[in-house]
PDB file of C-alpha atoms in Angstrom:
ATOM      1  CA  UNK A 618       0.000   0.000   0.000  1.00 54.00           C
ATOM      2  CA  UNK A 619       2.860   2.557   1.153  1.00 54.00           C
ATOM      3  CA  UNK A 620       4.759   1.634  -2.278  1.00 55.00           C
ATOM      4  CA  UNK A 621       1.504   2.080  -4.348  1.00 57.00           C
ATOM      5  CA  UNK A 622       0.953   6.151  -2.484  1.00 59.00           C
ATOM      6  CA  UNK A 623       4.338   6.920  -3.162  1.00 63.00           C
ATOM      7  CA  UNK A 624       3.647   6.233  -6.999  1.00 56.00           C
ATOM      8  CA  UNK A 625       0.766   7.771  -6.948  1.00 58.00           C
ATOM      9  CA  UNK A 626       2.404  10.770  -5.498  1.00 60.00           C
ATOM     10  CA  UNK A 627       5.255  10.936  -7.601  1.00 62.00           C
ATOM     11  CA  UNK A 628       2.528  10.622 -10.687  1.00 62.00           C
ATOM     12  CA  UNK A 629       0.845  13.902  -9.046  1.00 61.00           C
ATOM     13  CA  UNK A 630       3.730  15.442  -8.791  1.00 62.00           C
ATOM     14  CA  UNK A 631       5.252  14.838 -12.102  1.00 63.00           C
ATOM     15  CA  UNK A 632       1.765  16.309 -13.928  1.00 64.00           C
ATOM     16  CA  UNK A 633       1.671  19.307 -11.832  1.00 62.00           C
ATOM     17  CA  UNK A 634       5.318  19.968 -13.139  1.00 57.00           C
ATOM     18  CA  UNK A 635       3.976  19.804 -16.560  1.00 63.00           C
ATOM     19  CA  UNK A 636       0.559  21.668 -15.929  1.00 58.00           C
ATOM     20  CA  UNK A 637       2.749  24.624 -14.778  1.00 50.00           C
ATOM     21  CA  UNK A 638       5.274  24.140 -17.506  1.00 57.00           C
ATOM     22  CA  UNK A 639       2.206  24.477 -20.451  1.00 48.00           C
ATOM     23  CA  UNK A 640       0.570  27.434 -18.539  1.00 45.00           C
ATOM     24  CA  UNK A 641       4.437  28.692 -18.361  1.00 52.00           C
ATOM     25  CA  UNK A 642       5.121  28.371 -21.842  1.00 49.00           C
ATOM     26  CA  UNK A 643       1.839  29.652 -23.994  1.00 46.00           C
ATOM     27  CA  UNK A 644      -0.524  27.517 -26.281  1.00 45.00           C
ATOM     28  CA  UNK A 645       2.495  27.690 -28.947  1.00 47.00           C
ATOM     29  CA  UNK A 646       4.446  24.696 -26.816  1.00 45.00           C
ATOM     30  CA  UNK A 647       1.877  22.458 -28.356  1.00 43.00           C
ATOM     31  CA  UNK A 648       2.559  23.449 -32.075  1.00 46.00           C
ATOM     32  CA  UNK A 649       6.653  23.396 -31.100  1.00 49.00           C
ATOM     33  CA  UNK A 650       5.974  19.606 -30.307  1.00 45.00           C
ATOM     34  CA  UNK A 651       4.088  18.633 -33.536  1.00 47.00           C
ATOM     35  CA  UNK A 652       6.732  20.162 -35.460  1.00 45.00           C
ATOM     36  CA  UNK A 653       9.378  18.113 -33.373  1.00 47.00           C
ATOM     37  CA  UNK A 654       7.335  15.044 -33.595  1.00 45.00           C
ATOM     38  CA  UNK A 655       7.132  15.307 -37.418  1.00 45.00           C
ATOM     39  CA  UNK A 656       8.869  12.842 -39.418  1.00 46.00           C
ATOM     40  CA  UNK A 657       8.997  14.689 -42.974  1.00 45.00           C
ATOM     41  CA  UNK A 658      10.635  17.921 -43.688  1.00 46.00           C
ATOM     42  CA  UNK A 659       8.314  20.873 -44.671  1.00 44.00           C
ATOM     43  CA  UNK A 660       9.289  22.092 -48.729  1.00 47.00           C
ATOM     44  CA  UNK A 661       9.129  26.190 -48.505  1.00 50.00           C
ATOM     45  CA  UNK A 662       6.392  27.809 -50.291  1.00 58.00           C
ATOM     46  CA  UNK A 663       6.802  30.138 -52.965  1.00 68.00           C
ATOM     47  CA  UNK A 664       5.533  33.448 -52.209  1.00 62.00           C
ATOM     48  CA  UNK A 665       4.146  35.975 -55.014  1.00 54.00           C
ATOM     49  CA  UNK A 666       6.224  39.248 -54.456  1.00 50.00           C
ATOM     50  CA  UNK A 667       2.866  41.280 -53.066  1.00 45.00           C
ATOM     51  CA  UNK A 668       2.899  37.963 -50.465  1.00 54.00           C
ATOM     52  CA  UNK A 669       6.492  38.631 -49.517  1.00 57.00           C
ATOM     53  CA  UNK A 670       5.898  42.359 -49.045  1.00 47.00           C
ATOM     54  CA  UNK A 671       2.821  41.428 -47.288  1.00 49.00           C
ATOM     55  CA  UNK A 672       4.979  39.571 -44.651  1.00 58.00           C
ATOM     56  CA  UNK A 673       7.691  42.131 -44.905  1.00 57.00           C
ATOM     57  CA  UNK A 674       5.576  45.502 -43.949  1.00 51.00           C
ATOM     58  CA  UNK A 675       2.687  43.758 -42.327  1.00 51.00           C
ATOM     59  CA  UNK A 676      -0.495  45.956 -41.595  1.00 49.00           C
ATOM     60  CA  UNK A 677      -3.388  45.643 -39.648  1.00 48.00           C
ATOM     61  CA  UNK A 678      -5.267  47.314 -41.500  1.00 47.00           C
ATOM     62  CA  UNK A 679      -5.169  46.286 -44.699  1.00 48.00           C
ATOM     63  CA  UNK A 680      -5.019  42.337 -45.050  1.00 51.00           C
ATOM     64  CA  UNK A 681      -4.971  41.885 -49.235  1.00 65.00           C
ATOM     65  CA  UNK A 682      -2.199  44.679 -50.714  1.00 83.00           C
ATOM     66  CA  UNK A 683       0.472  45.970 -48.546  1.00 87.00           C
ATOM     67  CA  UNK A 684       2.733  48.751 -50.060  1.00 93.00           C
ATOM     68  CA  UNK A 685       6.192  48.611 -49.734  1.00 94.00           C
ATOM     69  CA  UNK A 686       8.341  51.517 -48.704  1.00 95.00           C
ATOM     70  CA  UNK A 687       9.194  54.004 -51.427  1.00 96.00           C
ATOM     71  CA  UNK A 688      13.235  53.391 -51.225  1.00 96.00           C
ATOM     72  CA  UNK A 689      11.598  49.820 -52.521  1.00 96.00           C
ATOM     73  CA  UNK A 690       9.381  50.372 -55.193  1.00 97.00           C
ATOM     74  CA  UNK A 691      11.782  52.839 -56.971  1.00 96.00           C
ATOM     75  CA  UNK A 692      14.039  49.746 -57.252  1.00 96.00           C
ATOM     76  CA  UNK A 693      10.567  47.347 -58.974  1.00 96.00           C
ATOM     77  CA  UNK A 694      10.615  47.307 -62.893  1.00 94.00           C
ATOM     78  CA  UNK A 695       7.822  48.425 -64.843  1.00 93.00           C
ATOM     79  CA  UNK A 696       6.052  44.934 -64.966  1.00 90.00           C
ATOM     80  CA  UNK A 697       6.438  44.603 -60.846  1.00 92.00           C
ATOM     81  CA  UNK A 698       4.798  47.911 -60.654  1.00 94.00           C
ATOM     82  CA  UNK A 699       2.003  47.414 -62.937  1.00 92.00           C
ATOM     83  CA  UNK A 700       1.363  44.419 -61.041  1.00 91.00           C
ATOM     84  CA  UNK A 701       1.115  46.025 -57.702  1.00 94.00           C
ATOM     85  CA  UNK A 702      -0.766  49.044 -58.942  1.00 94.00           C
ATOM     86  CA  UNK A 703      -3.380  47.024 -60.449  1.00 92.00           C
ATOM     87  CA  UNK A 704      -3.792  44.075 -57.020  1.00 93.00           C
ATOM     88  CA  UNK A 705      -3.716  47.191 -54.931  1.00 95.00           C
ATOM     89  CA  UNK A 706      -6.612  49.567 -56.945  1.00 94.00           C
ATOM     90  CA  UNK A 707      -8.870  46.196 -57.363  1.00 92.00           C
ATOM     91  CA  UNK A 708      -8.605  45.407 -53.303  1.00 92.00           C
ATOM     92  CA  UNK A 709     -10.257  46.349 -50.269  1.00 92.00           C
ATOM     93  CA  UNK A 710      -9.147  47.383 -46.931  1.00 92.00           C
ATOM     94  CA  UNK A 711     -12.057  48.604 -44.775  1.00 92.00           C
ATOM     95  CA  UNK A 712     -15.459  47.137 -44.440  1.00 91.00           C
ATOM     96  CA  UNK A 713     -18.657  49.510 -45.128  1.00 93.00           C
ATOM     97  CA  UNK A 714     -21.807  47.431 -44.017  1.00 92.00           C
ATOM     98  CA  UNK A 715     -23.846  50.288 -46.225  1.00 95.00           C
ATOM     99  CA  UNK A 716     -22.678  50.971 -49.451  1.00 95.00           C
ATOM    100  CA  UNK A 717     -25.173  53.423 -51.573  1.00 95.00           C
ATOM    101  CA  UNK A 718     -25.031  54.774 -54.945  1.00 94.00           C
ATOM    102  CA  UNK A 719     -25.673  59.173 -54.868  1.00 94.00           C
ATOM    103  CA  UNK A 720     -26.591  59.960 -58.710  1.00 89.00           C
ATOM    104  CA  UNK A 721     -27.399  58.248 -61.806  1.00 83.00           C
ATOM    105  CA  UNK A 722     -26.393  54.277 -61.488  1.00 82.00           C
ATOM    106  CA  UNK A 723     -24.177  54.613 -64.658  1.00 78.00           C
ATOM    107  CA  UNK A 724     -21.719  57.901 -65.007  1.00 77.00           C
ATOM    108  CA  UNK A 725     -22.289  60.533 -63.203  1.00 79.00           C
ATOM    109  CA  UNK A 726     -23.178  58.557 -59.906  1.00 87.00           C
ATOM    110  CA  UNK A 727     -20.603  57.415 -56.941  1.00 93.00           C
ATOM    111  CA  UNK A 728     -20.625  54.894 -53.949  1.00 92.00           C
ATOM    112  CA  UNK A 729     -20.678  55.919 -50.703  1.00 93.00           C
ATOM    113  CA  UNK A 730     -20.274  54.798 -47.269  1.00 96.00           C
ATOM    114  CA  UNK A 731     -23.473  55.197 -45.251  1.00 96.00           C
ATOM    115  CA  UNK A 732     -21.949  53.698 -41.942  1.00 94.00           C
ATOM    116  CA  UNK A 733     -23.039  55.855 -39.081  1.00 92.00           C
ATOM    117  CA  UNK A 734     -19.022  56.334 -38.131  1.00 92.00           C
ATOM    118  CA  UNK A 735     -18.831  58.152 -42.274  1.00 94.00           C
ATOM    119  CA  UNK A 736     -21.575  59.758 -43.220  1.00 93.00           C
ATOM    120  CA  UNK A 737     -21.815  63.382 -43.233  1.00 93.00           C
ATOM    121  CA  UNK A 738     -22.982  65.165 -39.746  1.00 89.00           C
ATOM    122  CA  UNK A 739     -24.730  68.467 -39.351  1.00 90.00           C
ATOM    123  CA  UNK A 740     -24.070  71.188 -41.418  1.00 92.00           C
ATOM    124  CA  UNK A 741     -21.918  69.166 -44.109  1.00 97.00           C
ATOM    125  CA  UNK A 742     -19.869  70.499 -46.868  1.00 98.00           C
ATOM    126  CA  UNK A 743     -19.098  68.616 -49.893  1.00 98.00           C
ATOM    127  CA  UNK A 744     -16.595  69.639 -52.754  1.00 98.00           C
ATOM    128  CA  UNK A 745     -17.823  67.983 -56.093  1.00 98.00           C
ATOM    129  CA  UNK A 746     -15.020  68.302 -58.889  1.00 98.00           C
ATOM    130  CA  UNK A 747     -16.066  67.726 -62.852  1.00 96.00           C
ATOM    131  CA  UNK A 748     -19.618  68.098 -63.378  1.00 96.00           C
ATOM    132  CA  UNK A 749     -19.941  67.816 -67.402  1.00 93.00           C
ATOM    133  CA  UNK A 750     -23.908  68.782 -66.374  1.00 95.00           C
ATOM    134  CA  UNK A 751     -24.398  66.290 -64.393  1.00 95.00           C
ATOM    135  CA  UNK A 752     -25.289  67.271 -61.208  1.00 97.00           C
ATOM    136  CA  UNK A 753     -27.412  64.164 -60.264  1.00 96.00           C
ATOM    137  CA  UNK A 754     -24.592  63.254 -57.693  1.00 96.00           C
ATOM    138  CA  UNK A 755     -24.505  67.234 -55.902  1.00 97.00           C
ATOM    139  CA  UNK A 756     -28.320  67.121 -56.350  1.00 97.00           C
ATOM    140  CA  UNK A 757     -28.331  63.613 -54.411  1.00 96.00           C
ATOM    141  CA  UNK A 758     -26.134  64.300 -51.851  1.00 96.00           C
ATOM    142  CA  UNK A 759     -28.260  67.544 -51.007  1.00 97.00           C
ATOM    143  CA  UNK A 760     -31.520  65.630 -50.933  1.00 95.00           C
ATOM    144  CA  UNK A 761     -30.091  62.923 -48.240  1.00 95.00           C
ATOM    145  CA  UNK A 762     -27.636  64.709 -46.213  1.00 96.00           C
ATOM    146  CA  UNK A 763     -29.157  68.184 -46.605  1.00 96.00           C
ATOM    147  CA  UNK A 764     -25.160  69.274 -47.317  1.00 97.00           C
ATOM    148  CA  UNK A 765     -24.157  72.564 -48.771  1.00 98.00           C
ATOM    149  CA  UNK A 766     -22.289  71.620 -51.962  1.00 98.00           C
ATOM    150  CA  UNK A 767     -19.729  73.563 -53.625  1.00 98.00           C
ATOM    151  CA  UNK A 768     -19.452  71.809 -58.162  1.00 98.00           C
ATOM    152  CA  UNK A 769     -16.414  72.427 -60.282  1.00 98.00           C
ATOM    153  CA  UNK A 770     -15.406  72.680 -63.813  1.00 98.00           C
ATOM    154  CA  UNK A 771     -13.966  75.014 -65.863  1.00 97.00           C
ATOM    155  CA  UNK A 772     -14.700  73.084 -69.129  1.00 96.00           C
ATOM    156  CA  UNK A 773     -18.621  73.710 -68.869  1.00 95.00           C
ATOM    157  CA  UNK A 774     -17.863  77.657 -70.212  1.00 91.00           C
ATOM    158  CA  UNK A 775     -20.787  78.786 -67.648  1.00 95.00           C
ATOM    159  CA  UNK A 776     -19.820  81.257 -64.914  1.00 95.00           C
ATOM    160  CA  UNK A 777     -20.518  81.106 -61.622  1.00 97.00           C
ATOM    161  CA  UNK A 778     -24.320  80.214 -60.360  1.00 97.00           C
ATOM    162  CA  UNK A 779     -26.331  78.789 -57.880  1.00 96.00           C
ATOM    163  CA  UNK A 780     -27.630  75.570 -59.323  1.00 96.00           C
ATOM    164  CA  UNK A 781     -30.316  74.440 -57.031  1.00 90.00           C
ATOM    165  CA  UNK A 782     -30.730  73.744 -53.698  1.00 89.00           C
ATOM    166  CA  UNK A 783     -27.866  74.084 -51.189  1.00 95.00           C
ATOM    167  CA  UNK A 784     -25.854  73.531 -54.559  1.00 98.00           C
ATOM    168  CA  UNK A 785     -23.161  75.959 -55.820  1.00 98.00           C
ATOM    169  CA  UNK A 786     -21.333  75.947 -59.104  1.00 98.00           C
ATOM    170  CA  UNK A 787     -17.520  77.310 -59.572  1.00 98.00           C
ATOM    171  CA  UNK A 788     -16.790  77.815 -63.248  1.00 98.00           C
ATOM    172  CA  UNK A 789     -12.977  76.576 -61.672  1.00 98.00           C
ATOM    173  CA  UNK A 790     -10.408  73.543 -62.165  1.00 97.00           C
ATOM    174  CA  UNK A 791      -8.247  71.442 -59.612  1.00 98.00           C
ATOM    175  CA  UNK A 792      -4.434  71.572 -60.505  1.00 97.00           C
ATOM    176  CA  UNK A 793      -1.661  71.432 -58.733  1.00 97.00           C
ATOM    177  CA  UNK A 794      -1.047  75.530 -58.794  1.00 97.00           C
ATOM    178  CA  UNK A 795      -2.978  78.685 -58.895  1.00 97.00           C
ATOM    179  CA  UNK A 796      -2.170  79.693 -62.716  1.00 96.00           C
ATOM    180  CA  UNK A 797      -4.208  79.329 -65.715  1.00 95.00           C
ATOM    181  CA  UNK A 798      -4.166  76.471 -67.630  1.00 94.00           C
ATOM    182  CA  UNK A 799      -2.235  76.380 -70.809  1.00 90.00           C
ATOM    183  CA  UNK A 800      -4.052  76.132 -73.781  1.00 89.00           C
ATOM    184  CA  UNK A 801      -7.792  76.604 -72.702  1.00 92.00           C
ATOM    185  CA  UNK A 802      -7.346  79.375 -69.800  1.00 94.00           C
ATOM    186  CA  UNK A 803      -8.847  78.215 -67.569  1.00 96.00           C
ATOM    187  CA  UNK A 804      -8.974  79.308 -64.182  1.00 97.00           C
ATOM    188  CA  UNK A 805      -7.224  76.348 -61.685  1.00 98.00           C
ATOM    189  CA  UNK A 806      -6.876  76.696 -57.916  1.00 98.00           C
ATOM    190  CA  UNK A 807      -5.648  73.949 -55.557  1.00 98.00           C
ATOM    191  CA  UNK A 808      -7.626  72.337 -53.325  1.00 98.00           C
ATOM    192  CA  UNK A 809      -5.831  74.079 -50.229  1.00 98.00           C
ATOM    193  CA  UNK A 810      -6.305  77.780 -52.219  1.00 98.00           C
ATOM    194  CA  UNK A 811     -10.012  76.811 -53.127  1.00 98.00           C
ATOM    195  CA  UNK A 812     -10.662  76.171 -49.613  1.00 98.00           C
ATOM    196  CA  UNK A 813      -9.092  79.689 -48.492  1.00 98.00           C
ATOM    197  CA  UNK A 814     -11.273  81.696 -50.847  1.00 98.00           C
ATOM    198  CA  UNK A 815     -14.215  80.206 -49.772  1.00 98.00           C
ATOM    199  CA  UNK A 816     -14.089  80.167 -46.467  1.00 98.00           C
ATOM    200  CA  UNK A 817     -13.576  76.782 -46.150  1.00 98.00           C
ATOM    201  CA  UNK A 818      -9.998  76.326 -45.075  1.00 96.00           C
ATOM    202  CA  UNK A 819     -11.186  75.857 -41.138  1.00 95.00           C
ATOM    203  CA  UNK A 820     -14.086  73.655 -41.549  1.00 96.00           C
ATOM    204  CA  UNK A 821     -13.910  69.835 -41.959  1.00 96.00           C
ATOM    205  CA  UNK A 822     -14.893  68.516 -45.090  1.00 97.00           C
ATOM    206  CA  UNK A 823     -17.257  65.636 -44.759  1.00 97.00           C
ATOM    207  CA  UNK A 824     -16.769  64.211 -48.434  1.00 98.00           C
ATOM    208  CA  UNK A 825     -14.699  65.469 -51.605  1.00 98.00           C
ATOM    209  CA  UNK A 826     -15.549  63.723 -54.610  1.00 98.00           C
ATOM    210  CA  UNK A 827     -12.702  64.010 -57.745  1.00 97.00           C
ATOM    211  CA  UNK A 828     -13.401  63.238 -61.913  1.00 96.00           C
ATOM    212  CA  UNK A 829     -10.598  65.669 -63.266  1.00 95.00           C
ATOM    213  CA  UNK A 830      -9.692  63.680 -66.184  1.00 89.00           C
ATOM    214  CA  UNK A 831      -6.170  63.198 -65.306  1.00 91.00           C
ATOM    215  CA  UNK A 832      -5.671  66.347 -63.455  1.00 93.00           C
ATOM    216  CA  UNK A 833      -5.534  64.500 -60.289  1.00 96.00           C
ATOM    217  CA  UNK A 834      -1.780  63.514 -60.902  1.00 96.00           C
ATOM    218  CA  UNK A 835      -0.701  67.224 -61.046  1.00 95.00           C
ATOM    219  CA  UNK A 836      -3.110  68.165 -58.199  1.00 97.00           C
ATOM    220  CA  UNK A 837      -2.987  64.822 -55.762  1.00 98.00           C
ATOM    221  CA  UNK A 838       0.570  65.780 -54.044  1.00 97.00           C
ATOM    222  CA  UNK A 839      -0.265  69.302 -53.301  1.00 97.00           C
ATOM    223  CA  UNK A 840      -3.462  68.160 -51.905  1.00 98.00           C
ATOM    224  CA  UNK A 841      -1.828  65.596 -49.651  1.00 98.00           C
ATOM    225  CA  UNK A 842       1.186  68.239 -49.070  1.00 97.00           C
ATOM    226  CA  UNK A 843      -0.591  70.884 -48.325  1.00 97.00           C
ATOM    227  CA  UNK A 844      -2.850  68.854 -45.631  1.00 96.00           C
ATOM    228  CA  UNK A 845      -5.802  69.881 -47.534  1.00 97.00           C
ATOM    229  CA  UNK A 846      -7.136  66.490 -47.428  1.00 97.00           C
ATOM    230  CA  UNK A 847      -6.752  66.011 -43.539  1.00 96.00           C
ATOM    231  CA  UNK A 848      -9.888  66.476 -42.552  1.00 96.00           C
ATOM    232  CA  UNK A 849     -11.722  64.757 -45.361  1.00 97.00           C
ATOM    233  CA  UNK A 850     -13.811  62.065 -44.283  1.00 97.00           C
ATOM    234  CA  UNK A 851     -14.775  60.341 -47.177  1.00 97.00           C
ATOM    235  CA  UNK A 852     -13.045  60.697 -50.974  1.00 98.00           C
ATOM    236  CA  UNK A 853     -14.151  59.842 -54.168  1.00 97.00           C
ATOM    237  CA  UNK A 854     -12.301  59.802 -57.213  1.00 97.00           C
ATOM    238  CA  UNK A 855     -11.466  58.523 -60.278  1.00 96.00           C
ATOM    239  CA  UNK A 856      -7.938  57.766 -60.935  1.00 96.00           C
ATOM    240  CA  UNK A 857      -7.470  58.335 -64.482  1.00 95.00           C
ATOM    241  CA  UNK A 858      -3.356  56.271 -64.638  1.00 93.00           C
ATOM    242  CA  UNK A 859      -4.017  55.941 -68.422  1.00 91.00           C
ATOM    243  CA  UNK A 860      -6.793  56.376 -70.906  1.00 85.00           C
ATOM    244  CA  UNK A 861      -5.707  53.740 -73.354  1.00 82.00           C
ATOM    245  CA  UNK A 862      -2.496  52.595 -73.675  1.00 88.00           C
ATOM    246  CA  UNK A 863       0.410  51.072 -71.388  1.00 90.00           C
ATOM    247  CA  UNK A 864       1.398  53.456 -68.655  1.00 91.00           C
ATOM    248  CA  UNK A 865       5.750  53.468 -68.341  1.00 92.00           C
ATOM    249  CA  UNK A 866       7.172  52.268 -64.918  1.00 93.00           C
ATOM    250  CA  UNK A 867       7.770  56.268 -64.063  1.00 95.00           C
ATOM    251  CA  UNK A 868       3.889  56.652 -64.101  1.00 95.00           C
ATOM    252  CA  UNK A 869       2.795  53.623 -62.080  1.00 95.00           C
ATOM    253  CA  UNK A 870       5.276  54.509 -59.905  1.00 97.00           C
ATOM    254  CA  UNK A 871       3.604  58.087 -59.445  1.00 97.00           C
ATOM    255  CA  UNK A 872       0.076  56.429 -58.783  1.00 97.00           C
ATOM    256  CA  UNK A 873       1.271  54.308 -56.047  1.00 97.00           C
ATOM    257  CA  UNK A 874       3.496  56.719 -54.066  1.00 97.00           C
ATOM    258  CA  UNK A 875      -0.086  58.748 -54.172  1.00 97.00           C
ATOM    259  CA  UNK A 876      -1.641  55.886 -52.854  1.00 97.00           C
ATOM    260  CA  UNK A 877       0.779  54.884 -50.214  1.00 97.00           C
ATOM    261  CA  UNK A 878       0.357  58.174 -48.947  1.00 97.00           C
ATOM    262  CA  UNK A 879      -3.366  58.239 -48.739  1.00 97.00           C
ATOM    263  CA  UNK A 880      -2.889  55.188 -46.839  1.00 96.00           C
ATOM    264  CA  UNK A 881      -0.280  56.484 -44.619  1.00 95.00           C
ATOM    265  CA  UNK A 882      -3.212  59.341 -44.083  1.00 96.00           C
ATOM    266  CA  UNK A 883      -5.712  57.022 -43.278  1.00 95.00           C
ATOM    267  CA  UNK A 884      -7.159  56.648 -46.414  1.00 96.00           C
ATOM    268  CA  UNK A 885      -8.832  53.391 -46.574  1.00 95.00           C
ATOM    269  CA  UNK A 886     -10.842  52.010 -49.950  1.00 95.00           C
ATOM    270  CA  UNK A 887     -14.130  50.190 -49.218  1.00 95.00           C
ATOM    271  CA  UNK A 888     -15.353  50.059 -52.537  1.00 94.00           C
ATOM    272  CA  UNK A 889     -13.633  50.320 -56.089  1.00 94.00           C
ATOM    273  CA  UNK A 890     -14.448  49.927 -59.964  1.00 90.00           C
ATOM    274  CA  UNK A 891     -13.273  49.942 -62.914  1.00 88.00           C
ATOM    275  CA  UNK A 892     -14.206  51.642 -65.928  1.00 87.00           C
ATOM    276  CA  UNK A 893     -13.527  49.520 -68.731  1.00 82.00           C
ATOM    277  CA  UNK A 894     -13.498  52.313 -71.471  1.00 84.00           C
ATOM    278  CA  UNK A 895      -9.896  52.909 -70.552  1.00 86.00           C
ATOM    279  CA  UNK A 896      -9.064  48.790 -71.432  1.00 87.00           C
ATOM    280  CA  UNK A 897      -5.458  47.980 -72.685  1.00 87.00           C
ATOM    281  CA  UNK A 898      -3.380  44.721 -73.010  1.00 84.00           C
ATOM    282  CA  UNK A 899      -0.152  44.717 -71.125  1.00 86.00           C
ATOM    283  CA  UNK A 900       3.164  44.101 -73.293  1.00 81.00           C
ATOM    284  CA  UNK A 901       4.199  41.451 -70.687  1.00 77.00           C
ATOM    285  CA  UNK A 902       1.292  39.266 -71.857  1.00 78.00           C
ATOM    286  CA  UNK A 903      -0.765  39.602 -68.873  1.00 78.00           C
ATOM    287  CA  UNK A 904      -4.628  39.877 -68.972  1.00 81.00           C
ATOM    288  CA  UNK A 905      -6.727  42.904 -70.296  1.00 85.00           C
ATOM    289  CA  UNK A 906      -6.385  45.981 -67.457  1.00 89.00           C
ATOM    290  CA  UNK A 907      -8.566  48.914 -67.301  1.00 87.00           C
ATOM    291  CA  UNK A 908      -6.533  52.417 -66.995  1.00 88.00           C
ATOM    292  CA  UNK A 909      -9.525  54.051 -64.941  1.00 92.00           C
ATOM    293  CA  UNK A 910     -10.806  53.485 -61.642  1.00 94.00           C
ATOM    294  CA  UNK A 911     -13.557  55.038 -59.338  1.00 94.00           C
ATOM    295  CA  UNK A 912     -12.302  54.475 -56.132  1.00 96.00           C
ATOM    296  CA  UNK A 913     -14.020  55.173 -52.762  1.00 96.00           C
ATOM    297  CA  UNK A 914     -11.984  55.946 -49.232  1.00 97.00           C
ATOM    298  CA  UNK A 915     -12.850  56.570 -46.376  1.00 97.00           C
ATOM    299  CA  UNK A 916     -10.610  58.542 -43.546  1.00 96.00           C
ATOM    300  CA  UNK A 917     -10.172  56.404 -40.531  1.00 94.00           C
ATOM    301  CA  UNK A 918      -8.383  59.154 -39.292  1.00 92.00           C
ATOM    302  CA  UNK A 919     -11.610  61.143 -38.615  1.00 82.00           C
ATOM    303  CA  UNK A 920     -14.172  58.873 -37.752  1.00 71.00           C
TER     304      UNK A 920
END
C-alpha cells in the first residue's frame, strides 16, 4: 500500500510539473511539439512578391495589398509595378456594411459609405469636382444629407451660379497651382487655395468627390502636401493612370506613391471599380487591365 501512495504521489507530482510548464510556456508549446514530432521535412512555399511584401511591412489594416516603402518600389521594374498598382486599386481594406449609390447608377453617380461612423454630420460640406452637367450626384447628396455643396469645372464655359438647392457651381479647375491652364485658360486653384477663398480652409470637409480627367496627378501631391485632405472624411475619385495605352514604370510609380500616402493618411478604400473604357493589353502578356478606376476611401483618421 505505502509503495503504491508513493507512486501515486510521484505521478501527481510529475503532472503538476507539466501543468505549470504548459501554462508557463503559452498555447504555442503544443505546435513546437508537432513540429518536433514530425517525421517529414516541410518544402518552402513560394511566395508571389505582393505575399512577400505582405509579410515584410505587415499591416493591420489592410489584409490583401500591402505597399512597400518608397526606397523599394523605386528599385521594382515596370512589370512589378504594374502588377502592384493594379492588385492594390482592385482590393479592399475597410469594411462599409452600407454601401449606396448618390446619382445616376451609370456615369455621373458614386458609392458611398453610409456607416453611421462616415456619413456626413450636421451642417456638411461637400466639394464635387467635374460636373460635365451632371449634377445628379450634388443634387443627391443635397436631398439625403441636406449638405451645402460647392461643383467644379472650368470646361462647362458657364460662370458662376447657384444651381439648385444648397448647390453651388464654380466655373474653376483642380491643378496642382494657382495659374491658368495652358491652352484653354482656364482658371485652376488647388484644393488648399479653393478652400481659403471660400471660407472653407477651417471647416472639416465631410466628403470630396474628384473626376478631373487626369488632373488628379498634377493636383494629388499638393493636396496631400498641403494637408488639404486632412480632414476629409470620405473621398471619391477617379484615378485616371491611363486612358488607353500602357502606362511606363515612371507613371505607375507616381500612382502608387499617391496611394501609399493616402494610406499612410488614413485613407482606406471600401469600394472600387473599374471603368472599362480605358481597357489595354499589357506588353508582358498579362490579362486585359482597365486604366480608370472610381475608387471610394474613407478617412479612418476622422471617424
Amino acid at each position: 500500500m505505502r509503495g503504491r501512495n508513493t507512486v501515486l504521489l510521484a505521478l501527481l507530482f510529475l503532472a503538476g510539473l507539466t501543468t505549470v510548464y504548459i501554462l508557463h510556456s503559452g498555447p504555442g508549446v503544443f505546435q513546437q511539439l508537432n513540429r518536433q514530432s514530425g517525421t517529414g521535412k516541410e518544402h518552402p512555399k513560394t511566395l508571389s512578391k505582393a505575399d512577400e511584401y505582405r509579410l515584410r511591412y505587415p499591416d493591420p489594416h489592410n489584409d490583401t495589398v500591402v505597399l512597400p516603402p518608397k526606397e523599394v518600389m523605386q528599385k521594382m521594374d515596370q512589370g512589378a509595378l504594374g502588377d502592384l498598382y493594379h492588385k492594390y486599386i482592385n482590393s479592399l481594406q475597410i469594411f462599409c456594411r452600407k454601401v449606396i449609390r448618390l446619382g445616376k447608377l451609370d456615369d455621373g453617380g458614386w458609392d458611398f459609405c453610409d456607416d453611421y461612423r462616415f456619413r456626413p454630420r450636421n451642417n456638411c460640406l461637400v466639394y464635387s469636382y467635374g460636373i460635365q452637367f451632371d449634377f445628379s450626384f450634388d443634387d443627391a447628396i443635397v436631398k439625403k444629407y441636406n449638405c451645402e455643396v460647392h461643383s467644379f469645372d472650368p470646361s462647362m464655359r458657364v460662370g458662376d451660379h447657384k444651381h439648385g438647392k444648397n448647390v453651388f457651381f464654380h466655373a474653376t479647375g483642380l491643378s496642382g497651382d494657382n495659374n491658368p491652364s495652358r491652352g484653354t485658360g482656364w482658371k485652376m486653384r488647388t484644393l488648399q487655395k479653393q478652400r481659403e477663398e471660400l471660407g472653407h480652409a477651417k471647416r472639416p470637409m465631410d466628403v470630396l468627390k474628384v473626376d478631373v480627367e487626369e488632373w488628379e496627378w498634377s493636383a494629388l501631391p499638393d493636396m496631400i502636401s498641403s494637408g488639404a485632405l486632412n480632414d476629409v472624411r470620405q473621398f471619391a475619385i477617379e484615378l485616371h493612370i491611363t486612358l488607353r495605352i500602357e502606362p511606363d514604370g515612371s507613371k505607375y510609380l507616381l500612382g502608387l506613391s499617391i496611394l501609399k500616402d493616402l494610406y499612410d493618411m488614413g485613407f482606406r478604400i471600401f469600394w472600387t471599380h473599374r471603368n472599362l473604357w480605358c481597357k489595354f493589353f499589357p506588353q508582358n502578356g498579362a490579362p486585359q487591365r482597365t486604366g480608370c478606376h472610381e475608387v471610394s476611401f474613407v478617412n479612418i483618421n476622422n471617424v
